[in-house]
Coordinates of C-alpha atoms and ligand atoms in Angstrom, one line a residue:
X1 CA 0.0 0.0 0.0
X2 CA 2.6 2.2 1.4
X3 CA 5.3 1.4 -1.7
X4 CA 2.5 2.2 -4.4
X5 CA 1.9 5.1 -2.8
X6 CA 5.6 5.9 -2.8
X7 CA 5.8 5.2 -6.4
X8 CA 3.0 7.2 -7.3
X9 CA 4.1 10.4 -5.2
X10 CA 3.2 13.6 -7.8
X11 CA 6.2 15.7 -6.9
X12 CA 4.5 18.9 -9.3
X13 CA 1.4 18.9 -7.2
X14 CA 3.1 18.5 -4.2
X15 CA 5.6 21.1 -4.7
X16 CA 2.9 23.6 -6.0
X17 CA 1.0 22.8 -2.6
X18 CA 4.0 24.0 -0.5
X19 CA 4.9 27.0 -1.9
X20 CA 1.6 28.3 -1.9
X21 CA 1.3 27.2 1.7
X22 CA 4.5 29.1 1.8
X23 CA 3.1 31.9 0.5
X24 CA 0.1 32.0 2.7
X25 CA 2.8 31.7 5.4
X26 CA 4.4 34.8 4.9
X27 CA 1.7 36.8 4.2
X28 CA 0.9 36.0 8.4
X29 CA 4.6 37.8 9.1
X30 CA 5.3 41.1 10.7
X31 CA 5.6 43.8 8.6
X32 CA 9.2 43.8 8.0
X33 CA 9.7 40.3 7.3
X34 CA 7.1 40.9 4.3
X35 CA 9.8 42.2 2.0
X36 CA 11.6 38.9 2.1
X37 CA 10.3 36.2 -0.1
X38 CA 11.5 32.6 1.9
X39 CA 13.4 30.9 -0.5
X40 CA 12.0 26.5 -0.3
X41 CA 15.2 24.1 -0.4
X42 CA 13.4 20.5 -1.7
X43 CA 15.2 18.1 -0.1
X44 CA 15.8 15.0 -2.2
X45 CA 17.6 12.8 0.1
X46 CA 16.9 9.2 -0.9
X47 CA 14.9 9.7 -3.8
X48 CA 15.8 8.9 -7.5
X49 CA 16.7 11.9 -10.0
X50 CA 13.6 11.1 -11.6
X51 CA 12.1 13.4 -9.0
X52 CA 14.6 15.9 -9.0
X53 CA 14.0 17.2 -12.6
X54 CA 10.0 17.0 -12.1
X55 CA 10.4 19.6 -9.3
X56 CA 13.3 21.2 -11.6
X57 CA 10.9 21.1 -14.6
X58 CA 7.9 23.0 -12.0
X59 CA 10.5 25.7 -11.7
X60 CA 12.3 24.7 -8.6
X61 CA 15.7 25.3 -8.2
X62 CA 17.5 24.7 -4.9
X63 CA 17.5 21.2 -3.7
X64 CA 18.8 19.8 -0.4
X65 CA 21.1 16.6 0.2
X66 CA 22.2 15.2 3.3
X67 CA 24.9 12.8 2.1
X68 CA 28.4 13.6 0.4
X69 CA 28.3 10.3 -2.0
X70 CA 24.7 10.8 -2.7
X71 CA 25.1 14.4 -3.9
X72 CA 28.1 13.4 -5.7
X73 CA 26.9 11.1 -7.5
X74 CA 23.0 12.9 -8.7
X75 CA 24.5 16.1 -8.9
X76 CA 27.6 14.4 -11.5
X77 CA 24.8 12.2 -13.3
X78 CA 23.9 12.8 -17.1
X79 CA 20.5 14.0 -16.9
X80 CA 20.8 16.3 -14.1
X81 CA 23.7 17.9 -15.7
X82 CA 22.2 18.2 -18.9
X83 CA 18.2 18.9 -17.8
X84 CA 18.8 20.9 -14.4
X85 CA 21.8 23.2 -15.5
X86 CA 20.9 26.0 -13.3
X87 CA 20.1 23.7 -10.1
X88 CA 21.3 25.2 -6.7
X89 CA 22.3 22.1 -4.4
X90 CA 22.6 23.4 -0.6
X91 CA 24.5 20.9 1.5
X92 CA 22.4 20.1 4.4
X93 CA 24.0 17.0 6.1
X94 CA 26.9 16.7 8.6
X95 CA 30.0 16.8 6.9
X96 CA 33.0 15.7 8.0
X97 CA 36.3 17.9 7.4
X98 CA 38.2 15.0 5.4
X99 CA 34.8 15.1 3.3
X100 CA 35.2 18.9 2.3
X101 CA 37.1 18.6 -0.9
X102 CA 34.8 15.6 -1.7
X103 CA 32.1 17.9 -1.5
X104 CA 33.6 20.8 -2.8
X105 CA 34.4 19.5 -6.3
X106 CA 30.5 18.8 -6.7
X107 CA 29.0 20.9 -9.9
X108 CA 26.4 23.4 -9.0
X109 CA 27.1 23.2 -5.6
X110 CA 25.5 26.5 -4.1
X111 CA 25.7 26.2 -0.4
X112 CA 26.9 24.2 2.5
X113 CA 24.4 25.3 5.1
X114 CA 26.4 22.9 8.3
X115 CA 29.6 25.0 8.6
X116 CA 29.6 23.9 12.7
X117 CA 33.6 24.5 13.5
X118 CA 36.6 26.8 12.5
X119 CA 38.7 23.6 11.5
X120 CA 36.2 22.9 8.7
X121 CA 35.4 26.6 7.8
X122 CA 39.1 26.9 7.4
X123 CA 39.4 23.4 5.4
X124 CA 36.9 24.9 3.1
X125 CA 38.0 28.3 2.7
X126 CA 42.0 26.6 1.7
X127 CA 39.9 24.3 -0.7
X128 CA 37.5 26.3 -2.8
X129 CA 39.4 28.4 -4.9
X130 CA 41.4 25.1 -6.4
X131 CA 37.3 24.0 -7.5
X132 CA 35.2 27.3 -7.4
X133 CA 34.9 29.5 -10.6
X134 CA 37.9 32.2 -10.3
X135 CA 37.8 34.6 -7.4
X136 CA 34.2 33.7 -6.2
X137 CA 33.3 32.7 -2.5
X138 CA 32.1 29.6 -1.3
X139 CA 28.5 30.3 0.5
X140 CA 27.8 29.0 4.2
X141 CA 25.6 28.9 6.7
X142 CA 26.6 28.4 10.8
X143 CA 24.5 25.4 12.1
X144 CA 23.6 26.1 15.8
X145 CA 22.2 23.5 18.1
X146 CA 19.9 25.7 19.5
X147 CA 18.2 22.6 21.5
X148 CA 21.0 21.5 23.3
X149 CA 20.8 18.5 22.7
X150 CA 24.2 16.2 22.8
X151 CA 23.1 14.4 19.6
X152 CA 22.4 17.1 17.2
X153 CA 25.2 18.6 15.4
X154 CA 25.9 22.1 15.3
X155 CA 27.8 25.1 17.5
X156 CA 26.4 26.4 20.7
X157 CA 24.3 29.5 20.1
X158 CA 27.4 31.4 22.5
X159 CA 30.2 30.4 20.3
X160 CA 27.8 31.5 17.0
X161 CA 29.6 35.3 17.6
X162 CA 32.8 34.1 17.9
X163 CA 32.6 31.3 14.9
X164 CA 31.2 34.6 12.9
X165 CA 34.0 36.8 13.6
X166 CA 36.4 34.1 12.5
X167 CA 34.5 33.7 9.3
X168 CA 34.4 37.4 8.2
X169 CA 37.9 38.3 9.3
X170 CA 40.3 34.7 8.4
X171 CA 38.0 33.3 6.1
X172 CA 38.4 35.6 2.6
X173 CA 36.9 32.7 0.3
X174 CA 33.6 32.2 2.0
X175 CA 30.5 34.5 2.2
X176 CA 28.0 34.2 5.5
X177 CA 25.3 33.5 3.7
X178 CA 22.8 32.8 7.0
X179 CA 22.2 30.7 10.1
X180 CA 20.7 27.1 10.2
X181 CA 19.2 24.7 12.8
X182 CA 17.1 21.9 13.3
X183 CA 16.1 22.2 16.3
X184 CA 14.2 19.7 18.8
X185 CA 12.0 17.2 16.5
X186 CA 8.1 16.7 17.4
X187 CA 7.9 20.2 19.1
X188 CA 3.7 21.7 19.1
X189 CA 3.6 25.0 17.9
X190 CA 0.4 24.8 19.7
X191 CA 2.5 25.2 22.6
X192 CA 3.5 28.1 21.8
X193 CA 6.8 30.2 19.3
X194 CA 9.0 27.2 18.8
X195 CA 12.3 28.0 21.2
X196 CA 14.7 26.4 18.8
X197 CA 13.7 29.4 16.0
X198 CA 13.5 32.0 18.7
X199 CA 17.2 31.1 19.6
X200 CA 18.2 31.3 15.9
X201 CA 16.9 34.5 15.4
X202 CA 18.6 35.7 18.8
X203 CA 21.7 34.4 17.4
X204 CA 21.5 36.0 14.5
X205 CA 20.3 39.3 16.3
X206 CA 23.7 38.8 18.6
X207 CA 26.0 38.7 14.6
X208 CA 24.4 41.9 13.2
X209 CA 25.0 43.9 16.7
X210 CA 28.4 42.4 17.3
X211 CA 29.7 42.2 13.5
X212 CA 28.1 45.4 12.3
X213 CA 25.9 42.7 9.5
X214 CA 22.8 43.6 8.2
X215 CA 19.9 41.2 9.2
X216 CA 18.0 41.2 5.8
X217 CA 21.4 39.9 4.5
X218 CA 21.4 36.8 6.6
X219 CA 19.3 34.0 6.3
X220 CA 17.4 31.8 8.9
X221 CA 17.4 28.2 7.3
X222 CA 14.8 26.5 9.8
X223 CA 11.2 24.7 9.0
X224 CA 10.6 21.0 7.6
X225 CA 8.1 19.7 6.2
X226 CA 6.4 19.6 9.8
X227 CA 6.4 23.0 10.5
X228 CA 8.1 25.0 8.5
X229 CA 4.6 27.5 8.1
X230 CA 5.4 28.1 12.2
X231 CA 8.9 28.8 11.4
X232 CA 8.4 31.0 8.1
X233 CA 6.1 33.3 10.9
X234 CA 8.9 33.0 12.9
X235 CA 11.3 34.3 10.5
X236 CA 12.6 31.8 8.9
X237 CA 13.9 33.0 5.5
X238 CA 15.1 29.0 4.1
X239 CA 12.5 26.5 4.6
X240 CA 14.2 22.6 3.8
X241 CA 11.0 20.7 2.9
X242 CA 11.0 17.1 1.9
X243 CA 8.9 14.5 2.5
X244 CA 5.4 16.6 1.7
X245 CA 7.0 17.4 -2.1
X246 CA 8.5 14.0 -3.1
X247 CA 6.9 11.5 -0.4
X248 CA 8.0 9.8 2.6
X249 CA 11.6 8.4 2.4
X250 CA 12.5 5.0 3.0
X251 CA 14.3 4.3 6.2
X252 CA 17.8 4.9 6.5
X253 CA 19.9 1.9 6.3
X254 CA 23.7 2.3 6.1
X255 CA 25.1 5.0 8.2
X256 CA 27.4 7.6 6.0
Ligands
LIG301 C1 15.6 15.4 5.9 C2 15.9 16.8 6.3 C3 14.9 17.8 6.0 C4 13.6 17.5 5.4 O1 12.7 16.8 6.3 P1 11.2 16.6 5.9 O2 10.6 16.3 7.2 O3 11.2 15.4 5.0 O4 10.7 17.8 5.3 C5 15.3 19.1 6.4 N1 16.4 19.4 7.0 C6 17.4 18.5 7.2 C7 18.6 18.9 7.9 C8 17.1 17.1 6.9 O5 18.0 16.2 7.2

């Protein structure tokens, strides 16, 4: 039941269905935020290519991917070079500093949004101009575990200020592009703002004072497919929205 379903998922529906929900979203926002479209990352993970050029096809352009070997090898394969020239992948996994050059030598590679340490923002600041176009900067994001929790990945939200400093002054070849987290899974916006986006957008808040940045230049990746209307009123300028475009993944099996 569950399998036919998979098979039958209608990506162009879905994905029309979540960015007008996205829409809708942002139309809720404060005042301010109204200026600032939030950009939808479709996060492929686990599905064929197939799906990818369906949503490329509907217009999409930025996609999501978790794992370095995956991306690798759908961003490198035939038809999504040759259908999806203009694709924007963003980088959205944990990524392990003897992965970076791995990564880095992906085509189309637009963003790595899990930059969570100054020993792999330097290892990718050293590495990109040998693979990026001549004189252009790598863009990142800082992932913050803004939950606390020992398992997620990501900086502590005091040490985002310091991390920042050493990205805009040691760090020539990279450009801040925003902040990301995940935050605490299964959280009930019922219960009220979601602490996990609050923190981020403290965080950022804390850069622009401290750095002398402009908040409408950095971006707030938070929001799945779970809640990422809650997060978009929130703020949230990057929503990374999977399974309600291309359908439910199957489980995880080997552990990259
Ligand atoms: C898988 C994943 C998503 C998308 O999750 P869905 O619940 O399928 O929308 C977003 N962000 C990250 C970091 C992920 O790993």
């Amino acid at each position: 039941m569950l399998i036919r379903k998979m098979a039958q998922v209608d990506v162009k529906t879905g994905l029309k269905l979540i960015l007008s929900r996205i829409d809708e979203a942002s139309k809720t926002r404060s005042p301010e935020l109204q200026a600032i479209q939030p950009r939808l990352i479709a996060v492929s993970k686990l599905k064929p290519t197939n799906l990818i050029i369906e949503a490329y096809e509907e217009g999409q352009r930025h996609f999501g991917e978790n794992y370095v070997q995956e991306l690798e090898e759908k961003a490198n394969s035939p038809e999504i070079l040759e259908r999806c020239k203009d694709i924007k992948w963003h980088f959205i996994g944990h990524l392990q500093t003897n992965k970076a050059s791995k990564l880095l030598a992906i085509p189309n590679l637009y963003l790595v949004e899990t930059v969570d340490s100054k020993k792999l923002a330097m290892n990718l600041n050293k590495n990109w101009p040998n693979f990026g176009p001549p004189d252009s900067k790598l863009n990142i994001m800082l992932q913050v575990n803004t939950s606390g929790e020992e398992e997620k990945e990501g900086i502590k939200p005091s040490d985002v200020c310091d991390l920042t400093k050493y990205v805009l002054e040691e760090c020539s070849n990279l450009r801040l592009d925003g902040l990301m987290t995940i935050g605490r899974f299964g959280y009930n916006p019922e219960d009220g703002p979601n602490p996990d986006f609050i923190c981020l957008k403290r965080c950022r808040d804390e850069i622009c004072q401290n750095c002398g940045l402009d908040w409408k230049n950095i971006n707030l990746s938070m929001g799945m497919s779970d809640d990422f209307e809650h997060a978009i009123q929130l703020g949230s300028t990057n929503v990374r929205v999977g399974s309600s475009i291309f359908g439910l993944r199957p489980p995880k099996i080997n552990n990259q």
